[in-house]
Amino acid sequence: MRNLLLPFLLPAFAALVLLALMGAPAAVITAALVTLGGLVLVIIGNRDSVQRQLQALARKTRGRVEGLPAAPVSEEDRLDEVASLEGAIDSLHARLEARNAQLTQEARTLTAVLDGMIEGIWITDAEGTVVRHNDALREMLQPGNGGIAGQRPLALIRNEELNEAVRRACREGASSRLELTQEGLFPRTLAVRVTPLGKDLPGSAAVFHDITELRRLEKVRKDFVANVSHELRTPITAIRGYAETLQGGALTDPAVAPKMVEIIHRQSERLSELVEDLLELSRLESREVKLKIASVSLALAASRAAETVKPKAAGKDIHLELQVPPDLAAQGDERAVEQVLLNLLDNAVKYTPAGGRVELSGTREDGRCVVRVKDTGVGIEPRHLSRIFERFYRVDKGRSRDMGGTGLGLSIVKHLVGAMEGEVRVESQPNVGSTFVIFLPVASPEAASR
Ligand code: ADP
């Protein structure tokens, strides 16, 4: 401001000196001096005001930047230039705020999208250090107290291939896909895709897809196909073998021919049972079977099932006993209930040595119909109990096949009971016996009167 005064005062003094030299009257010189003094005072006064206003504006701007409430700049004697500067700063600030709000909104949307994904994601900086990740990844990796952000890939997943893929994405801009298995309490198989972030963005992104269930289902399918092929091959091989022997001359040998024909017949029956069971299971699994849910008399279903197994039980001198109250009715499909009881009774007779006992009893417990099929058979060791409802799972393959089992009976039971909103359980003790328990909903009219 001092610099501003000089260019103004110097010409004014020069003019005064000229006036004095030209002999201007003292009154004129005095008047000019007074005017000049007044002007100097106005300029000095304005200088302070400009300073004050600029300081206030600086305070207000600083306050806004720091997020404090803005102190208004005093309106009194406000210079136009300062006001216009303030206006420019205000509009700049408003635009910055709007842009900030937009960025915050975008960041929130991105976080919501990332956290809503099933796939785990991490983003690394150019050095390969994780700088961002989503909830799914935390769920997959279950990191300890160290968390995920700020860690290097190897510290999170001990897999050199993944580490190398991240390094190549960061340094060479190369994408890669890999599959890794995580051991531990909950083993997982993860399919990972690692990509560079892009030309202007240093770093990489990795997407983790949990394919544990997919791989499990693939294995189940492969095992199933292998099991079916094996099960079909056994009777087919026997049939072909005996047929060829008969063709080769045994047909005319009365000592062996009838036995061979008998074996061919038995094996063809076994084959047809297997195909029937497979078709039934496949219909159940594809939910093709429409169950007709109605009131089913358990006494009737049990006695019909028992009729079918009676000859077999009698052949082994097994005492078969039914104890089902005549008024006990379950909510289910008549054919399905009968099939379930038949499979359980058939197994009980099959796995009980000659002279044993098989009892079927029905009760109502805790608002549910409960049917128990108890035998004094070979029993099942505890380690097999959780698996016997799986397709083709047998405790003793040889024994089951010898007895004409397909390995599908209990699997069908489980599906049928499940489709009727029931449950099946087993209790067993090796060499003592087994009890299979079926729980079914009570038939509707009864359920209503409960
Ligand atoms: P299978 O046709 O072999 O009998 P299931 O699915 O009916 O097939 O039963 C699976 C396995 O469970 C059987 O192979 C047998 O080892 C065991 N199992 C089923 N019921 C009994 C039972 N009552 N007593 C002992 N073991 C049984």
XYZ file of N, CA and C in Angstrom, residues 282-433:
456
model
N -33.737 -90.797 -9.536
C -33.565 -89.667 -10.452
C -34.866 -88.866 -10.549
N -36.013 -89.558 -10.543
C -37.309 -88.839 -10.563
C -37.456 -88.001 -9.303
N -37.046 -88.596 -8.153
C -37.175 -87.876 -6.874
C -36.273 -86.648 -6.859
N -35.043 -86.835 -7.351
C -34.090 -85.725 -7.311
C -34.473 -84.613 -8.267
N -35.071 -84.977 -9.401
C -35.457 -83.920 -10.347
C -36.852 -83.389 -10.004
N -37.382 -83.833 -8.879
C -38.714 -83.418 -8.391
C -39.815 -83.669 -9.419
N -39.589 -84.732 -10.210
C -40.589 -85.094 -11.208
C -41.784 -85.752 -10.537
N -41.493 -86.460 -9.427
C -42.564 -87.185 -8.748
C -43.423 -86.192 -7.993
N -44.692 -86.215 -8.319
C -45.608 -85.328 -7.587
C -46.286 -86.179 -6.516
N -45.966 -85.872 -5.269
C -46.568 -86.651 -4.192
C -47.995 -86.173 -3.951
N -48.883 -87.162 -3.690
C -50.273 -86.796 -3.370
C -50.382 -86.795 -1.857
N -50.273 -85.621 -1.282
C -50.273 -85.534 0.180
C -51.701 -85.618 0.715
N -51.887 -86.607 1.575
C -53.221 -86.819 2.173
C -53.018 -87.530 3.505
N -54.117 -87.927 4.121
C -54.017 -88.666 5.378
C -53.682 -90.123 5.063
N -52.627 -90.641 5.665
C -52.204 -92.021 5.384
C -52.267 -92.841 6.671
N -53.001 -93.947 6.623
C -53.064 -94.821 7.802
C -51.742 -95.585 7.893
N -51.024 -95.378 8.980
C -49.712 -96.019 9.108
C -49.849 -97.520 9.340
N -50.944 -97.923 10.008
C -51.148 -99.357 10.256
C -51.318 -100.082 8.928
N -52.111 -99.459 8.018
C -52.363 -100.064 6.717
C -51.075 -100.121 5.886
N -50.356 -98.997 5.855
C -49.112 -98.932 5.071
C -48.119 -99.965 5.599
N -48.039 -100.099 6.944
C -47.078 -101.047 7.540
C -47.467 -102.474 7.196
N -48.777 -102.791 7.259
C -49.141 -104.183 7.010
C -48.932 -104.535 5.532
N -49.149 -103.568 4.638
C -48.905 -103.848 3.204
C -47.410 -104.079 2.962
N -46.570 -103.248 3.581
C -45.118 -103.406 3.409
C -44.678 -104.751 3.995
N -45.254 -105.094 5.136
C -44.863 -106.340 5.807
C -45.238 -107.556 4.952
N -46.370 -107.440 4.236
C -46.795 -108.558 3.372
C -45.684 -108.909 2.382
N -45.053 -107.883 1.837
C -44.024 -108.116 0.819
C -42.797 -108.805 1.405
N -42.430 -108.455 2.655
C -41.195 -109.042 3.201
C -41.433 -110.334 3.994
N -42.707 -110.635 4.232
C -43.010 -111.827 5.045
C -42.334 -113.105 4.532
N -42.442 -113.393 3.214
C -41.808 -114.648 2.754
C -40.314 -114.677 3.058
N -39.659 -113.535 2.858
C -38.214 -113.476 3.114
C -37.928 -113.692 4.598
N -38.746 -113.057 5.471
C -38.549 -113.185 6.920
C -38.788 -114.645 7.333
N -39.845 -115.225 6.761
C -40.170 -116.617 7.115
C -39.035 -117.534 6.688
N -38.460 -117.229 5.502
C -37.360 -118.047 4.989
C -36.158 -118.023 5.916
N -36.007 -116.940 6.683
C -34.860 -116.845 7.597
C -35.283 -117.066 9.049
N -36.501 -117.484 9.209
C -37.032 -117.716 10.551
C -36.925 -116.463 11.433
N -37.277 -115.339 10.808
C -37.221 -114.068 11.554
C -38.633 -113.719 12.021
N -38.728 -113.375 13.299
C -40.044 -113.027 13.846
C -40.358 -111.563 13.502
N -41.439 -111.366 12.740
C -41.797 -110.014 12.288
C -43.024 -109.544 13.047
N -42.909 -108.401 13.713
C -44.032 -107.945 14.548
C -44.390 -106.488 14.221
N -45.699 -106.217 14.120
C -46.151 -104.854 13.832
C -46.986 -104.349 15.002
N -46.685 -103.149 15.462
C -47.489 -102.555 16.540
C -47.796 -101.105 16.179
N -48.885 -100.939 15.420
C -49.239 -99.576 15.008
C -50.700 -99.340 15.359
N -51.020 -98.317 16.161
C -52.421 -98.055 16.492
C -53.220 -97.805 15.209
N -54.407 -98.377 15.088
C -55.168 -98.260 13.831
C -55.542 -96.818 13.480
N -55.611 -95.943 14.495
C -56.034 -94.567 14.185
C -54.842 -93.617 13.962
N -53.648 -94.168 13.909
C -52.481 -93.281 13.714
C -52.343 -92.941 12.222
N -52.573 -91.668 11.913
C -52.527 -91.258 10.496
C -51.510 -90.138 10.301
N -50.682 -90.342 9.277
C -49.666 -89.312 8.976
C -50.106 -88.505 7.770
N -49.509 -87.330 7.656
C -49.761 -86.484 6.489
C -48.674 -86.822 5.477
N -49.050 -87.521 4.394
C -48.022 -87.906 3.433
C -48.624 -88.519 2.191
N -47.768 -89.133 1.391
C -48.219 -89.797 0.170
C -48.264 -91.297 0.462
N -49.413 -91.913 0.185
C -49.628 -93.307 0.567
C -48.551 -94.234 -0.020
N -48.308 -94.061 -1.325
C -47.328 -94.939 -1.991
C -45.930 -94.719 -1.416
N -45.610 -93.439 -1.148
C -44.272 -93.107 -0.644
C -44.076 -93.677 0.768
N -45.103 -93.549 1.629
C -44.985 -94.070 3.002
C -44.780 -95.587 2.955
N -45.527 -96.244 2.074
C -45.419 -97.695 1.959
C -44.016 -98.095 1.477
N -43.541 -97.341 0.489
C -42.200 -97.611 -0.061
C -41.111 -97.442 1.020
N -41.255 -96.393 1.841
C -40.279 -96.127 2.905
C -40.284 -97.290 3.904
N -41.476 -97.688 4.332
C -41.551 -98.769 5.318
C -41.062 -100.086 4.726
N -41.355 -100.303 3.433
C -40.896 -101.527 2.770
C -39.363 -101.569 2.728
N -38.755 -100.453 2.338
C -37.281 -100.425 2.269
C -36.673 -100.693 3.640
N -37.261 -100.102 4.685
C -36.690 -100.282 6.032
C -36.887 -101.716 6.519
N -38.094 -102.263 6.277
C -38.345 -103.647 6.712
C -37.473 -104.618 5.926
N -37.332 -104.339 4.620
C -36.523 -105.215 3.767
C -35.075 -105.240 4.263
N -34.542 -104.056 4.600
C -33.173 -103.990 5.128
C -33.078 -104.732 6.459
N -34.081 -104.494 7.337
C -34.054 -105.107 8.669
C -33.987 -106.634 8.536
N -34.801 -107.170 7.619
C -34.801 -108.625 7.432
C -33.481 -109.059 6.779
N -33.019 -108.229 5.813
C -31.800 -108.558 5.076
C -30.578 -108.623 6.001
N -30.482 -107.657 6.906
C -29.272 -107.576 7.740
C -29.453 -108.186 9.134
N -30.491 -109.030 9.278
C -30.677 -109.722 10.558
C -30.456 -111.227 10.334
N -29.580 -111.816 11.110
C -29.325 -113.248 10.921
C -30.562 -114.094 11.248
N -30.543 -115.290 10.747
C -31.673 -116.196 10.945
C -32.025 -116.304 12.431
N -33.318 -116.367 12.704
C -33.779 -116.528 14.087
C -33.928 -115.209 14.835
N -33.666 -114.102 14.183
C -33.743 -112.787 14.868
C -35.162 -112.226 14.906
N -35.242 -110.933 15.309
C -36.554 -110.273 15.432
C -36.551 -108.946 14.686
N -37.690 -108.639 14.079
C -37.857 -107.313 13.463
C -39.192 -106.763 13.952
N -39.162 -105.581 14.541
C -40.395 -104.979 15.072
C -40.639 -103.624 14.424
N -41.893 -103.420 14.022
C -42.258 -102.097 13.496
C -43.304 -101.528 14.445
N -43.022 -100.361 15.033
C -44.001 -99.774 15.951
C -44.290 -98.333 15.555
N -45.517 -97.921 15.814
C -45.898 -96.546 15.481
C -46.449 -95.833 16.706
N -46.065 -94.574 16.890
C -46.595 -93.786 18.015
C -46.742 -92.335 17.566
N -47.323 -91.559 18.483
C -47.368 -90.123 18.231
C -46.600 -89.446 19.348
N -45.578 -88.709 18.961
C -44.734 -88.059 19.982
C -44.526 -86.597 19.602
N -44.718 -85.728 20.562
C -44.506 -84.277 20.346
C -45.173 -83.769 19.066
N -46.386 -84.211 18.839
C -47.136 -83.705 17.678
C -46.676 -84.270 16.353
N -45.890 -85.356 16.384
C -45.463 -85.965 15.119
C -45.732 -87.466 15.155
N -45.907 -88.050 13.965
C -46.035 -89.508 13.894
C -44.622 -90.077 13.859
N -44.388 -91.092 14.682
C -43.046 -91.688 14.741
C -43.166 -93.190 14.475
N -42.399 -93.665 13.479
C -42.394 -95.107 13.191
C -40.982 -95.622 13.420
N -40.894 -96.692 14.226
C -39.569 -97.287 14.493
C -39.506 -98.675 13.880
N -38.420 -98.933 13.141
C -38.197 -100.274 12.600
C -36.932 -100.784 13.273
N -37.164 -101.753 14.170
C -36.063 -102.203 15.027
C -35.702 -103.648 14.691
N -34.411 -103.935 14.603
C -34.024 -105.322 14.325
C -32.939 -105.778 15.294
N -32.716 -107.064 15.292
C -31.650 -107.625 16.137
C -30.523 -108.114 15.234
N -30.225 -107.271 14.216
C -29.276 -107.683 13.176
C -27.826 -107.346 13.452
N -27.080 -107.248 12.342
C -25.623 -107.082 12.441
C -25.216 -105.704 12.974
N -26.129 -104.740 12.878
C -25.825 -103.391 13.369
C -24.850 -102.643 12.448
N -24.635 -101.387 12.782
C -23.765 -100.541 11.943
C -22.786 -99.809 12.853
N -21.528 -99.822 12.477
C -20.531 -99.112 13.299
C -20.774 -97.603 13.216
N -20.509 -96.869 14.330
C -20.815 -95.432 14.355
C -20.222 -94.651 13.185
N -19.000 -95.027 12.734
C -18.356 -94.231 11.675
C -19.109 -94.288 10.344
N -19.983 -95.300 10.169
C -20.719 -95.400 8.899
C -22.073 -94.695 8.969
N -22.523 -94.424 10.205
C -23.908 -93.967 10.366
C -24.266 -92.739 9.552
N -23.328 -91.778 9.486
C -23.678 -90.534 8.783
C -23.680 -90.728 7.270
N -23.182 -91.852 6.786
C -23.045 -91.996 5.326
C -24.008 -92.991 4.696
N -24.701 -93.781 5.512
C -25.493 -94.861 4.904
C -26.670 -94.364 4.069
N -27.008 -93.061 4.178
C -28.109 -92.538 3.360
C -27.608 -92.019 2.015
N -26.288 -92.077 1.814
C -25.735 -91.641 0.517
C -25.976 -92.726 -0.525
N -26.083 -92.273 -1.795
C -26.303 -93.243 -2.866
C -25.127 -94.211 -2.950
N -25.412 -95.461 -3.051
C -24.441 -96.548 -3.209
C -23.516 -96.765 -2.012
N -23.778 -96.079 -0.898
C -22.893 -96.310 0.249
C -23.329 -97.592 0.957
N -22.391 -98.489 1.127
C -22.690 -99.725 1.844
C -21.609 -99.956 2.876
N -22.016 -100.497 4.003
C -21.027 -100.785 5.045
C -20.156 -101.943 4.569
N -20.811 -102.935 4.011
C -20.083 -104.108 3.549
C -20.583 -104.417 2.138
N -19.784 -103.988 1.158
C -20.231 -104.095 -0.246
C -20.603 -105.523 -0.617
N -19.686 -106.464 -0.274
C -19.898 -107.858 -0.644
C -21.195 -108.386 -0.073
N -21.393 -108.128 1.233
C -22.590 -108.669 1.900
C -23.857 -108.083 1.285
N -23.835 -106.748 1.056
C -25.012 -106.096 0.504
C -25.373 -106.698 -0.846
N -24.341 -106.872 -1.710
C -24.623 -107.413 -3.051
C -25.115 -108.843 -2.969
N -24.485 -109.605 -2.077
C -24.901 -111.003 -1.942
C -26.362 -111.079 -1.560
N -26.794 -110.071 -0.830
C -28.172 -110.096 -0.359
C -29.103 -109.369 -1.331
N -28.573 -109.029 -2.481
C -29.420 -108.398 -3.499
C -29.620 -106.913 -3.301
N -28.778 -106.283 -2.491
C -28.947 -104.837 -2.255
C -28.417 -104.006 -3.415
N -29.040 -102.858 -3.626
C -28.570 -101.967 -4.701
C -27.759 -100.813 -4.130
N -27.824 -100.615 -2.818
C -27.123 -99.484 -2.202
C -27.899 -98.188 -2.369
N -29.149 -98.289 -2.833
C -29.935 -97.075 -3.076
C -31.161 -96.972 -2.162
N -31.456 -98.069 -1.459
C -32.689 -98.122 -0.650
C -32.818 -96.976 0.343
N -31.788 -96.748 1.151
C -31.881 -95.704 2.186
C -31.858 -94.304 1.586
N -31.180 -94.194 0.438
C -31.152 -92.902 -0.240
C -32.571 -92.534 -0.686
N -33.286 -93.526 -1.191
C -34.679 -93.302 -1.614
C -35.540 -92.967 -0.386
N -35.295 -93.670 0.717
C -36.038 -93.391 1.957
C -35.858 -91.931 2.358
N -34.610 -91.498 2.346
C -34.315 -90.122 2.790
C -35.021 -89.100 1.903
N -34.980 -89.330 0.609
C -35.633 -88.392 -0.315
C -37.140 -88.360 -0.108
N -37.728 -89.556 -0.013
C -39.189 -89.604 0.122
C -39.643 -88.947 1.422
N -38.945 -89.269 2.515
C -39.327 -88.702 3.815
C -39.164 -87.179 3.782
N -38.067 -86.741 3.176
C -37.826 -85.290 3.068
C -38.927 -84.609 2.265
N -39.364 -85.261 1.175
C -40.403 -84.671 0.321
C -41.728 -84.558 1.072
N -41.882 -85.382 2.126
C -43.134 -85.317 2.917
C -42.920 -84.475 4.183
N -41.848 -83.705 4.177
C -41.497 -82.828 5.300
C -41.276 -83.609 6.587
N -40.727 -84.795 6.415
C -40.414 -85.625 7.579
C -38.923 -85.744 7.754
N -38.543 -86.728 8.547
C -37.126 -86.863 8.903
C -36.843 -88.334 9.165
N -35.618 -88.783 8.874
C -35.258 -90.168 9.192
C -33.972 -90.162 10.012
N -33.952 -90.999 11.048
C -32.741 -91.103 11.885
C -32.410 -92.568 12.095
N -31.198 -92.808 12.538
C -30.819 -94.197 12.803
C -30.016 -94.278 14.100
N -30.297 -95.337 14.842
C -29.488 -95.645 16.029
C -29.065 -97.085 15.838
N -27.800 -97.385 16.120
C -27.374 -98.761 15.875
C -26.184 -99.147 16.742
N -26.104 -100.423 16.991
C -24.979 -100.955 17.761
C -24.514 -102.221 17.054
N -23.251 -102.282 16.669
C -22.787 -103.473 15.955
C -23.071 -104.757 16.758
N -23.522 -105.748 16.047
C -23.843 -107.082 16.620
C -24.994 -107.076 17.617
N -25.664 -105.971 17.772
C -26.834 -105.923 18.662
C -28.085 -105.648 17.830
N -27.992 -104.647 16.981
C -29.132 -104.350 16.118
C -29.229 -102.874 15.771
